[in-house]
Coordinates of C-alpha atoms and ligand atoms in Angstrom, one line a residue:
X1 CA -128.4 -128.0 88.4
X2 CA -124.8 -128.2 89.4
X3 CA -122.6 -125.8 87.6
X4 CA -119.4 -127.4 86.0
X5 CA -116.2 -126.1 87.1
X6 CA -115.4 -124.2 83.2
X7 CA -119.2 -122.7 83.6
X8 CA -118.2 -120.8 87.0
X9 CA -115.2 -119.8 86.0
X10 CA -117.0 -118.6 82.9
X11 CA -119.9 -116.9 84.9
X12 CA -117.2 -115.1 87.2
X13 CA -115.3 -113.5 84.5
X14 CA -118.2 -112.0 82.5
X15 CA -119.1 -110.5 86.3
X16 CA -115.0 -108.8 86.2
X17 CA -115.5 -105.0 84.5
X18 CA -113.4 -104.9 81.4
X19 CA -113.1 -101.4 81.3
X20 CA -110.8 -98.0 83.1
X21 CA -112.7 -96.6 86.2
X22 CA -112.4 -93.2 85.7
X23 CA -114.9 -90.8 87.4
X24 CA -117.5 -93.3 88.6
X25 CA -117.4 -95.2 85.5
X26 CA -115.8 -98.2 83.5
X27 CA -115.2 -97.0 80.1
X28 CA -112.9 -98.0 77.0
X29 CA -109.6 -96.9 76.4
X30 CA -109.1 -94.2 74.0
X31 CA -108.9 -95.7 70.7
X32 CA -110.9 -98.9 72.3
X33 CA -107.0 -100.8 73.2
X34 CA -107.4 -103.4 75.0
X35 CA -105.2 -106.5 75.8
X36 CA -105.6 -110.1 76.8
X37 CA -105.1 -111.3 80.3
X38 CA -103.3 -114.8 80.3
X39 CA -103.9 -118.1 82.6
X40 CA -100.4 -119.1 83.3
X41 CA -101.4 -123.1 83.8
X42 CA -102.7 -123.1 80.2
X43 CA -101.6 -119.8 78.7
X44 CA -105.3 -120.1 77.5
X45 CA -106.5 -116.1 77.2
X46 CA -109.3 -115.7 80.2
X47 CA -110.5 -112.3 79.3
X48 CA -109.5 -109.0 77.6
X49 CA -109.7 -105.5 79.2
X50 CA -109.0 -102.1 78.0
X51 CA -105.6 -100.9 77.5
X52 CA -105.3 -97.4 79.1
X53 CA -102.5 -94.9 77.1
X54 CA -101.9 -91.9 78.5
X55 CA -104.7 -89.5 77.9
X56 CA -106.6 -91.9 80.2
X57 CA -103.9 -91.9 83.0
X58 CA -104.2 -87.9 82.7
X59 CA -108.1 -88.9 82.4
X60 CA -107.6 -90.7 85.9
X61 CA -105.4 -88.1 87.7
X62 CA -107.9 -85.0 86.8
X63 CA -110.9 -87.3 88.2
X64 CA -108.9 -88.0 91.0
X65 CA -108.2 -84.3 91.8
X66 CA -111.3 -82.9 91.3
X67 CA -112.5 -85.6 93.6
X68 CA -109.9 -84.7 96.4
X69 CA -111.2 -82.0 97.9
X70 CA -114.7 -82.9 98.8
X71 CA -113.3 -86.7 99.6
X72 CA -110.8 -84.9 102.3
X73 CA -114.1 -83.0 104.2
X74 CA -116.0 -86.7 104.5
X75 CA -116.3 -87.6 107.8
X76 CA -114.0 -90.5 108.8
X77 CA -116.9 -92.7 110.0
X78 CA -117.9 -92.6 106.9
X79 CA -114.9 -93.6 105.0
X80 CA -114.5 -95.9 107.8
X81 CA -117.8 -97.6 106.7
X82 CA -117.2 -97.5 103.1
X83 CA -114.1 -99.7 104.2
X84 CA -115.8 -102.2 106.5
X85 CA -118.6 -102.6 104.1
X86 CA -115.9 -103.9 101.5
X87 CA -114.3 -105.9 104.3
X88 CA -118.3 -107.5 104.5
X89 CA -118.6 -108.0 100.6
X90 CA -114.9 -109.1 100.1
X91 CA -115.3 -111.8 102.7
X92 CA -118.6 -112.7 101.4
X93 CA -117.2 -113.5 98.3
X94 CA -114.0 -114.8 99.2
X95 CA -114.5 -118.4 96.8
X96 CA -115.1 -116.1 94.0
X97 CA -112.1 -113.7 94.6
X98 CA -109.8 -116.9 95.3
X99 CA -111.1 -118.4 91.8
X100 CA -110.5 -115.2 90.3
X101 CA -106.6 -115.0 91.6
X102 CA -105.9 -118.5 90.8
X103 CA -107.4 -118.4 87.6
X104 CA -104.8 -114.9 86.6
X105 CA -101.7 -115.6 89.0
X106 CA -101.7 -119.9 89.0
X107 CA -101.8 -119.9 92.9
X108 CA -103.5 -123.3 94.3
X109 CA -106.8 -122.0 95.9
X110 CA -106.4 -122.6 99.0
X111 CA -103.6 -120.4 98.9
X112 CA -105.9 -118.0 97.5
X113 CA -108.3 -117.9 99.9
X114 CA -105.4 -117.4 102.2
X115 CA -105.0 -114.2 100.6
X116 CA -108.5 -113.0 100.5
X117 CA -108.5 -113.2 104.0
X118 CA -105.4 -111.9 104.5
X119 CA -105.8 -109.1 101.6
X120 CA -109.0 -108.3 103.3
X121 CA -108.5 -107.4 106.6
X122 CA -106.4 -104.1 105.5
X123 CA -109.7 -103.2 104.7
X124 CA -111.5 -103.9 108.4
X125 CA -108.2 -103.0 109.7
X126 CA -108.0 -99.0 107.9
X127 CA -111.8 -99.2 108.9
X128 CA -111.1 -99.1 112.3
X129 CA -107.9 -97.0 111.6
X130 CA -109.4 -93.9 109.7
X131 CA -111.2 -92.5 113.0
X132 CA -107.7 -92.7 114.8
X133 CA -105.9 -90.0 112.7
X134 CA -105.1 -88.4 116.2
X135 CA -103.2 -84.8 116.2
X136 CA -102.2 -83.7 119.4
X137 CA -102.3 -80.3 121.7
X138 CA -98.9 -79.0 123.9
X139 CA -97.3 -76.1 125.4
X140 CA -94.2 -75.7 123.8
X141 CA -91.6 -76.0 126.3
X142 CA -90.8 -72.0 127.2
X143 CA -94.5 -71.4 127.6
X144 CA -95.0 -69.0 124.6
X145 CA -96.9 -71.1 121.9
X146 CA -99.5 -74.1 122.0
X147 CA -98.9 -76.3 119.7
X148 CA -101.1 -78.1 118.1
X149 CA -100.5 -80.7 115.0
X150 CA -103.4 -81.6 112.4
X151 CA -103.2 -85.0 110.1
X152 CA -104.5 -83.9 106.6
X153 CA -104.7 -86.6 103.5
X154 CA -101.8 -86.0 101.7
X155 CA -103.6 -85.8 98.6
X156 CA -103.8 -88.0 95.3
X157 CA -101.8 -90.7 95.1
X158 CA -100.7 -93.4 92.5
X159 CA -100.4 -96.5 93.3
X160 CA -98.7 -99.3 91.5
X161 CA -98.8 -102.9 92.6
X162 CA -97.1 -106.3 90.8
X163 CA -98.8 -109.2 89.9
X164 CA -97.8 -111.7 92.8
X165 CA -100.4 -110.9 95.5
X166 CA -103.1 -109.5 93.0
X167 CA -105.6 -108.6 95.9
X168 CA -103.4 -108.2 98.9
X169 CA -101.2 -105.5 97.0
X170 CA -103.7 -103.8 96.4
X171 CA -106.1 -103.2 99.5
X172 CA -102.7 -102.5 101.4
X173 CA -102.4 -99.2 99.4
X174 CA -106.1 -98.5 98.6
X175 CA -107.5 -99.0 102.1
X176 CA -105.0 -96.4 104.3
X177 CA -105.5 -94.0 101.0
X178 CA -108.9 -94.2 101.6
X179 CA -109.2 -94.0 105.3
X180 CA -107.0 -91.1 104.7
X181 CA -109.2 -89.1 102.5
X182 CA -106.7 -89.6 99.7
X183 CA -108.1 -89.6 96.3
X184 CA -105.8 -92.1 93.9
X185 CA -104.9 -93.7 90.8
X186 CA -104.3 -97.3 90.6
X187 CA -102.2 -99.4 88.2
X188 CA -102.2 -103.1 88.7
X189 CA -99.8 -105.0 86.9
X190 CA -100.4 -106.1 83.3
X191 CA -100.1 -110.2 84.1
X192 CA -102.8 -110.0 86.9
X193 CA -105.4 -106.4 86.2
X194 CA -108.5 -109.2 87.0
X195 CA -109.2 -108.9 90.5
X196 CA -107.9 -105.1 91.1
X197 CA -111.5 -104.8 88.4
X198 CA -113.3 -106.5 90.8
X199 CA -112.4 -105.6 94.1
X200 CA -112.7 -101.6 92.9
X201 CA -116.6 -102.8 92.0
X202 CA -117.0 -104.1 95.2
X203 CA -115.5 -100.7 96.5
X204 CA -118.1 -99.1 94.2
X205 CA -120.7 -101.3 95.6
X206 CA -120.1 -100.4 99.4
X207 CA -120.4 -96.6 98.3
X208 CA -117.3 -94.7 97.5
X209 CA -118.0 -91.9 95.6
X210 CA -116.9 -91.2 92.1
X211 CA -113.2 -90.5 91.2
X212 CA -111.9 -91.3 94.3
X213 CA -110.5 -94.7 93.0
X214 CA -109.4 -95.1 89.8
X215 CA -108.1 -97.5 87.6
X216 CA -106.4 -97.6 84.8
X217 CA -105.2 -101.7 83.6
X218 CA -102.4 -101.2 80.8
X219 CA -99.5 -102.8 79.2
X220 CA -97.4 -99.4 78.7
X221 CA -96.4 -98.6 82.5
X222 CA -94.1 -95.9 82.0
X223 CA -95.8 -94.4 79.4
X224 CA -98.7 -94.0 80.9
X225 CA -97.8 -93.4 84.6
X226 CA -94.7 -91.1 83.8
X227 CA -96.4 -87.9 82.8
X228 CA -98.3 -88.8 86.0
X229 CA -95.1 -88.5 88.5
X230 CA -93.9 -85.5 86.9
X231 CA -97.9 -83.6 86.9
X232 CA -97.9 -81.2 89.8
X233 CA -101.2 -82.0 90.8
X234 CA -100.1 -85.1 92.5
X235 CA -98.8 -85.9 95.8
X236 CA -97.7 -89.4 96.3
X237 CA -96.5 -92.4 94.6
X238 CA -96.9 -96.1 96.3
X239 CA -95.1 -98.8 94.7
X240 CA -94.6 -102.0 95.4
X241 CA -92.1 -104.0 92.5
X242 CA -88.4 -105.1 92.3
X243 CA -85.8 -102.9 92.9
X244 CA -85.0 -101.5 89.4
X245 CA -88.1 -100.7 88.6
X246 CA -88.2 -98.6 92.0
X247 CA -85.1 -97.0 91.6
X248 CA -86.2 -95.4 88.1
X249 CA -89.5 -94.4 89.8
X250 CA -87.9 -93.1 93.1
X251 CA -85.8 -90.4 90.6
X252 CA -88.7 -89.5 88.6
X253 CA -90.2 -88.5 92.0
X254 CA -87.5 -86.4 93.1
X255 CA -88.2 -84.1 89.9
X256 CA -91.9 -83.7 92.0
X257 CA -90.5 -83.9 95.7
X258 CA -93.6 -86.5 95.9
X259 CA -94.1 -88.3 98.8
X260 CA -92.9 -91.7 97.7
X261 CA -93.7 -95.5 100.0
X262 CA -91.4 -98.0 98.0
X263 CA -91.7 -101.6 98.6
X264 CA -89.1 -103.2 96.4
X265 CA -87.3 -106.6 95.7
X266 CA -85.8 -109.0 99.0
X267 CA -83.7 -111.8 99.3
X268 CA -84.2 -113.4 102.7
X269 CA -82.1 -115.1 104.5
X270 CA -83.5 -118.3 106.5
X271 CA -81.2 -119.1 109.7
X272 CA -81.6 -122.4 111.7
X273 CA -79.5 -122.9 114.8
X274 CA -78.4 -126.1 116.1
X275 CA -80.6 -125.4 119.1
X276 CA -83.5 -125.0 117.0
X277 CA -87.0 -127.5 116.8
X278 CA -86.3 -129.1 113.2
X279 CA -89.5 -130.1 112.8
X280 CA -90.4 -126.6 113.6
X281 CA -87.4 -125.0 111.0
X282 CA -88.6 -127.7 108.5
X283 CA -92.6 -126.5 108.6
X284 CA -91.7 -123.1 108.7
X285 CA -89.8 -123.7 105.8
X286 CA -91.8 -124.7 103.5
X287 CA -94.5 -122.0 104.7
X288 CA -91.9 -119.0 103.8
X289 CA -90.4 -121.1 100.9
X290 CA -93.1 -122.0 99.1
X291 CA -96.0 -119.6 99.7
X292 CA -97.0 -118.6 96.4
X293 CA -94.7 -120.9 94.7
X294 CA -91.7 -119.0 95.8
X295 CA -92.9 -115.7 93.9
X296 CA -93.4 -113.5 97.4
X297 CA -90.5 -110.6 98.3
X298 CA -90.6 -112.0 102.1
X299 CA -89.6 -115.8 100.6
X300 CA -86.8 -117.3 102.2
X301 CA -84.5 -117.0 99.2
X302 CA -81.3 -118.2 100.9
X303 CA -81.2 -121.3 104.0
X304 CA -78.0 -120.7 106.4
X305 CA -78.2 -123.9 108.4
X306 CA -75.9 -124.7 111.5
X307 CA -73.8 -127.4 109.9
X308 CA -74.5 -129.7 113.0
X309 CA -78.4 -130.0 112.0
X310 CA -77.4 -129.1 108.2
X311 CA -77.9 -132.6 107.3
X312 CA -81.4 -133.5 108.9
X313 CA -82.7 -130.1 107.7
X314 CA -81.9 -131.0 104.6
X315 CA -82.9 -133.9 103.9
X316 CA -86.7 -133.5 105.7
X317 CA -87.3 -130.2 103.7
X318 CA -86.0 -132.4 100.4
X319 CA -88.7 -135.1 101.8
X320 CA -91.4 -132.6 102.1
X321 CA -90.7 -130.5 99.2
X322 CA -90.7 -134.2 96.4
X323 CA -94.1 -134.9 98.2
X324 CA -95.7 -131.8 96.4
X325 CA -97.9 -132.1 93.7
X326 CA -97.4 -129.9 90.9
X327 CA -101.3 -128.8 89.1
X328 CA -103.3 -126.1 88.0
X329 CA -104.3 -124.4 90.9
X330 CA -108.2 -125.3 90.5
X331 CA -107.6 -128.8 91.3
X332 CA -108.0 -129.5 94.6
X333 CA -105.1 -131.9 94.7
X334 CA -102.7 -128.9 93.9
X335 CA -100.4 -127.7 96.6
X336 CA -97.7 -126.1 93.9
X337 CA -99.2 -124.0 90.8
X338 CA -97.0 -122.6 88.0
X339 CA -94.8 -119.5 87.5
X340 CA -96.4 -116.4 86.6
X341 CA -95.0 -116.5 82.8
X342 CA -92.4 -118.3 80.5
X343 CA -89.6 -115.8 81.4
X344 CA -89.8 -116.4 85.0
X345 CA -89.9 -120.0 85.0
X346 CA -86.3 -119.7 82.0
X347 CA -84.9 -117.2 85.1
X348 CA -85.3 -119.7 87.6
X349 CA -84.1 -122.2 86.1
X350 CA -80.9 -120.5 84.2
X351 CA -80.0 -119.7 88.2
X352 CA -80.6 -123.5 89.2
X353 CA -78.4 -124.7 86.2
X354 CA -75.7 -121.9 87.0
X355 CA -75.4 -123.1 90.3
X356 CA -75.4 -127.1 89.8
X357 CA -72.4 -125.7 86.9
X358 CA -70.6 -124.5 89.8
X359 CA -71.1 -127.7 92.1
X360 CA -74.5 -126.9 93.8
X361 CA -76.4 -130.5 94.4
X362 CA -79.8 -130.9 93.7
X363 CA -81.3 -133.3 96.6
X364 CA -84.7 -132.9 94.8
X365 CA -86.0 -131.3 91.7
X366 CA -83.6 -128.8 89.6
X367 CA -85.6 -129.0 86.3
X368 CA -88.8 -127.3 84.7
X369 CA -91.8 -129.4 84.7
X370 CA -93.1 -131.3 81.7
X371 CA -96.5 -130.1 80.3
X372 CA -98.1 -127.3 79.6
X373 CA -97.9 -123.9 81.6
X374 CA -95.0 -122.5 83.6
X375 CA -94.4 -125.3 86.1
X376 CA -91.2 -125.6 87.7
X377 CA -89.9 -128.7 90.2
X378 CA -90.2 -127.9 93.7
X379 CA -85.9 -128.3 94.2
X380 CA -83.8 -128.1 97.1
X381 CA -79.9 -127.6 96.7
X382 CA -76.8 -128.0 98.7
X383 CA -73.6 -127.3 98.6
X384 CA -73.6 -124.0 97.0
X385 CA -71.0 -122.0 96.3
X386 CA -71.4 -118.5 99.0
X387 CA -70.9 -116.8 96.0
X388 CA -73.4 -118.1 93.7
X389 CA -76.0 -115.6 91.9
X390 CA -78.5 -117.7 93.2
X391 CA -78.0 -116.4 96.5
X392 CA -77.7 -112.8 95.4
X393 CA -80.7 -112.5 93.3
X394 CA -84.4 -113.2 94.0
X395 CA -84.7 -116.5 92.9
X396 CA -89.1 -116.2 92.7
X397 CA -89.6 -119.9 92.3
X398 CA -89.4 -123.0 94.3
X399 CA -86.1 -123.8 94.5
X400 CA -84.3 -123.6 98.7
X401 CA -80.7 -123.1 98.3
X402 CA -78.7 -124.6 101.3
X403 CA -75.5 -123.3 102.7
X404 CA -74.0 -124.4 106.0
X405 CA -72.4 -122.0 109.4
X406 CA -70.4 -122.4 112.1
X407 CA -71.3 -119.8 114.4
X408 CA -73.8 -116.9 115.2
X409 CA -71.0 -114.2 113.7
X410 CA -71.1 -116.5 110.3
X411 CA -74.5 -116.8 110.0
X412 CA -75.0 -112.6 110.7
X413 CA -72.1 -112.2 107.9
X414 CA -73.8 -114.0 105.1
X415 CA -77.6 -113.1 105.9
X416 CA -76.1 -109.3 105.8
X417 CA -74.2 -110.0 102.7
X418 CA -76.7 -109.0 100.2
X419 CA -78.4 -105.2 99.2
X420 CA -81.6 -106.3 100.2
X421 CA -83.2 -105.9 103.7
X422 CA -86.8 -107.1 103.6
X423 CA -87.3 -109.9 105.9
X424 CA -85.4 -112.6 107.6
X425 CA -86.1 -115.9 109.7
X426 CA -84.5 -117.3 112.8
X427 CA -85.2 -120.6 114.0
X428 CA -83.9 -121.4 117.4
X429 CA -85.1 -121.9 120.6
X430 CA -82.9 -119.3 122.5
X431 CA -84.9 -116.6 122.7
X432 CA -82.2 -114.4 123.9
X433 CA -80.1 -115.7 121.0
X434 CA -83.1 -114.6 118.6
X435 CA -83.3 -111.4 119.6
X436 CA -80.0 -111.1 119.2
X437 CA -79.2 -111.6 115.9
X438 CA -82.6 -109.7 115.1
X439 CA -80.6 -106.7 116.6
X440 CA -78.1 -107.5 113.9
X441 CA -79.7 -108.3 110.7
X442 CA -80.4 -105.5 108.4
X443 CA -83.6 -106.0 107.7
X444 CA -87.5 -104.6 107.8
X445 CA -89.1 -107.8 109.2
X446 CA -88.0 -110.9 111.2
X447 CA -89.6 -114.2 111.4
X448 CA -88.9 -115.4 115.1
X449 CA -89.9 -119.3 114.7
X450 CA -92.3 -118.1 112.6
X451 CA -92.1 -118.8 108.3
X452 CA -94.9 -116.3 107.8
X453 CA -95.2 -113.0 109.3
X454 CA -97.3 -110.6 107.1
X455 CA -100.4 -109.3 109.3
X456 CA -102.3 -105.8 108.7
X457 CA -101.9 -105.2 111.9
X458 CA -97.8 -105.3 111.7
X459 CA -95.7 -102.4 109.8
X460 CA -94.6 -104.4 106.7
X461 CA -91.6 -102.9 105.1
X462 CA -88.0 -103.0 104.0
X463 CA -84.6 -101.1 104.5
X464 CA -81.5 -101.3 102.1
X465 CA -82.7 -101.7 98.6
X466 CA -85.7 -102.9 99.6
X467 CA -87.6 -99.3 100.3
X468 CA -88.2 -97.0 102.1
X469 CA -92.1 -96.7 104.4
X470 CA -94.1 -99.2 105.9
X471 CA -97.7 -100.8 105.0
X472 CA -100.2 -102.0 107.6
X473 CA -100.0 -100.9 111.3
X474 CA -100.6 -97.8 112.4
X475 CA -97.7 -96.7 109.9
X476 CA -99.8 -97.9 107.0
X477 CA -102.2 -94.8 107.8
X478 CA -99.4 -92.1 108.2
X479 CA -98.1 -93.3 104.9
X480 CA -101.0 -91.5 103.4
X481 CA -101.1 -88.6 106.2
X482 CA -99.3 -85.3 106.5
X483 CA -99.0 -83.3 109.3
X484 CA -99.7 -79.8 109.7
X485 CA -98.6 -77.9 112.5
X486 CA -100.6 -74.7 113.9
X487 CA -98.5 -72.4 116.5
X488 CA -101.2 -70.8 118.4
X489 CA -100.2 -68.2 120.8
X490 CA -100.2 -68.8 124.5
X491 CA -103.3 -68.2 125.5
X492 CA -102.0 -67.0 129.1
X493 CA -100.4 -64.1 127.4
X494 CA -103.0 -61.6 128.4
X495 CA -103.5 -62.3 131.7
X496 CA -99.2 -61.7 132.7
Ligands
NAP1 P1 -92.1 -105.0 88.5 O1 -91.7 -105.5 87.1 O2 -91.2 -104.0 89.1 O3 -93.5 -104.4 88.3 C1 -94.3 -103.9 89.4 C2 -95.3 -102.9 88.9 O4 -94.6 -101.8 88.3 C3 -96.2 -103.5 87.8 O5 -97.5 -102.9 87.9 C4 -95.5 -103.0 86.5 O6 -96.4 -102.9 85.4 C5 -95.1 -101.6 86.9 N1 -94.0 -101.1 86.1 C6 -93.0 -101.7 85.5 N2 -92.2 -100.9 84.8 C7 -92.7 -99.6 85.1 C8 -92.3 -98.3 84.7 N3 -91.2 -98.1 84.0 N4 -93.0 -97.3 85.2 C9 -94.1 -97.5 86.0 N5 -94.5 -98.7 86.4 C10 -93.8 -99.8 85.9 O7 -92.3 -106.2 89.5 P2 -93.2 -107.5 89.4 O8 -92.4 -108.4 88.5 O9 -94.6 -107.1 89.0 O10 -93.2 -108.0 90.9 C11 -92.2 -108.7 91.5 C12 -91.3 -107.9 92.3 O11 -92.1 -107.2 93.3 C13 -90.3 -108.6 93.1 O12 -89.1 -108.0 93.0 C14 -90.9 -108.6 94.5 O13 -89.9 -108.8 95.5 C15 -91.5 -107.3 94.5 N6 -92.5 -107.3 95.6 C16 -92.2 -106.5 96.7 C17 -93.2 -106.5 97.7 C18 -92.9 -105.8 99.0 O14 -93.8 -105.5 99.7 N7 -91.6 -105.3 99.3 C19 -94.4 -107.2 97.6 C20 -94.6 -107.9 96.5 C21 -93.7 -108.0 95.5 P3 -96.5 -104.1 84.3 O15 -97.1 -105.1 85.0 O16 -97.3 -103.5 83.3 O17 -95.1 -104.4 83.9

């Protein structure tokens, strides 16, 4: 017999652990807490899990030490394996990992899947990563010392990863950690715990021994993770979140000189020259626009257009974005799902409404949905002001905010003009011209014709206020690396 559509979402979340992985084991929280986890197309609760405080963060942490040292002396083949047998068992179950994400985080599931693919191949690629933590052998240059430079694991780490990319964000810190020989602690956020649960089983699963992952679901953040940056025992703090949140973290850190990797808030510029492929600008629009409903730190957050295509721009990403359909992200007919929560989808559109006030046109949407859940109209708007707040702050819905240039030195003056520096597009096709303005945008990643450029393979990472370190790439494993240098002396010395 067929299962109906409410009995497999049902049999998937009595397979998610509800408990804290601490030591090998899900338990309760102390004083049995716990806390409901939310669908945000219904606001119906889909499961409740335990509510760490912070004895169990300090619970997590001393699992996670005393499982550092022995973690560290593992061969990397083996941690290697450990990660490409996840890789197999994530990928095996990709359908039930992209239910799981829609059903927490509203995403349509196609766009799920997306990310199960794309969330786990940081696992194949640390796999193949953790036996290429290289040190190297030299004669310093007046002949007296050979030097030679060992990578060690830095140690244990906590990690702390948002709710937008619930898998993703989390396999791009757990995976180096581990190919590392890093023991950690990880905190997923509060609106989306579900599939951090069940990708740390499938972790469990594919071998990895007790305390080296950890995980600790809670609503009180600082209180739990706080006494965790200031505890001696650990060595690094990952976080990926918006840029207040960072900057707190990034001074508690400096109490602990931790090592920190920040990946913060963005507020990306889109630029189409008049030489550009329309067509092209237009597609790749909508691909770093409305990925994940807008809620992504790389999503084009601001369109600069050259005003000679301004208007055929315009009005083909208006056409594209009113022939969206709005649903909850099970339904196959679903290409936009809602906002994560009430107060994002009130943010968005407070922004929207602030610029329209200040003569912004909407050529499509500009309004919340009607219904039930956080659904807000897919909205495209020109003519706004250059200095709107909609084009200073992270917008995190779908709403494209049009503004027109004259030439290449405009177009570098606005995209600049914001303290963010995660990624930027560029839609021409001058390569020359590309390159360019690359060399003059402050910014971590560019999109060269390309609306979406995120790729474990690729250093992924911002500058400004935006962070500081990179994920993915070779640079993902150093993140979790540090090197120790050995002056040996010359080994010639004798023989003089
Ligand atoms: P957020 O509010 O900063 O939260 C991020 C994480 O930090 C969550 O796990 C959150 O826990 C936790 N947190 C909040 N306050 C904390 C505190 N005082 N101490 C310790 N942890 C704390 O960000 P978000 O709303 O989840 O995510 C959206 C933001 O993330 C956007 O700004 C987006 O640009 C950014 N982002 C950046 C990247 C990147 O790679 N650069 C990628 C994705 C998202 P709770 O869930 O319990 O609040």
């Amino acid at each position: 017999m067929v299962a109906t559509i409410a009995e497999r979402e049902k049999e998937l979340l009595d397979r998610v652990p509800t408990g804290l992985l601490i030591g090998g084991r899900w338990r309760d929280a102390t004083g049995g807490a716990t806390f409901d986890v939310e669908d945000p197309a219904t606001g119906r609760t889909l499961l409740a899990l335990a509510d760490a405080g912070p004895e169990d963060g300090k619970a997590a942490l001393d699992a996670a030490v005393a499982a550092q040292e022995s973690w560290a002396r593992t061969a990397p083949r083996e941690r290697s394996d450990i990660l490409r047998r996840a890789f197999d068992a994530v990928t095996a179950r990709a359908d039930e990992f992209a239910l799981l994400m829609t059903l927490e985080m509203g995403k349509p599931l196609a766009e799920s899947k997306g990310e199960v693919t794309y969330g786990a191949e940081f696992l194949r690629w640390f796999s193949e990563e953790a036996v290429r933590a290289f040190g190297r052998y030299s004669a310093s240059p007046e002949g007296t010392l050979r030097v030679l430079t060992v990578k060690k694991p830095v140690g244990p780490c906590l990690l702390i990863t948002p709710w937008n990319f619930p898998l993703a964000m989390a396999t791009r810190k757990v995976a180096p950690a581990i190919a590392a020989g890093c023991t950690m602690v990880l905190k997923p956020a509060n609106l989306t715990p579900l599939t951090s649960q069940l990708f740390a089983q499938v972790l469990l699963d594919a071998g990895l021994p007790a305390g080296v992952l950890n995980v600790i679901p809670t609503t009180r953040a600082g209180d739990v993770t706080g006494p965790l940056i200031k505890d001696s025992r650990l060595r690094k703090l990952s976080f990926t979140g918006s840029t207040p949140v960072g900057r707190r973290l990034l001074a508690d850190a400096a109490d602990n000189v931790l090592r920190t990797s920040m990946e913060l808030g963005g507020n990306a510029p889109f630029l189409v020259f008049e030489d550009a492929d329309v067509d092209a600008a237009v597609a790749g629009a909508m691909a770093a626009k409305m990925r994940n409903m807008g809620e992504a730190c790389t999503a084009a957050n601001r369109f600069l257009v050259h005003r000679d295509v301004a208007e055929a721009f315009s009005t083909a990403l208006a056409g594209k974005m009113k022939a969206l359909t709005l649903g909850r992200g099970t339904e196959e007919s679903t290409t936009v799902g809602p906002l994560i929560d009430a107060k994002s989808r009130d943010k968005v559109d407070e922004l929207v409404s602030a610029a329209v006030s200040s003569g912004a046109k909407p050529l499509v949407g500009g309004a919340p949905a009607e219904g039930d859940g956080y659904f807000y109209q897919p909205t495209v708007l020109t003519d706004v002001p250059a200095d709107n707040r909609i084009l200073q702050e992270e917008i995190f819905g779908p709403v494209a905010p049009i503004t027109v240039f004259d030439d290449e030195d405009e177009a570098v003056r606005l995209a600049n003009a914001t303290e963010y520096g995660l990624a930027a597009y560029v839609f021409t096709r001058d390569l020359g011209r590309g390159l360019r303005i690359g060399e003059r945008l402050e910014v971590g990643l560019l999109g060269l014709n390309a609306g979406v450029i995120s790729n474990a393979s690729a250093p992924f990472g911002g500058v400004k206020q935006s962070g500081m370190g990179r994920e993915g790439g070779p640079e993902g494993l150093s993140e979790y690396l540090s090197t120790q240098y050995v002056g040996i002396s010359d080994p010639w010395a004798d023989r003089a």
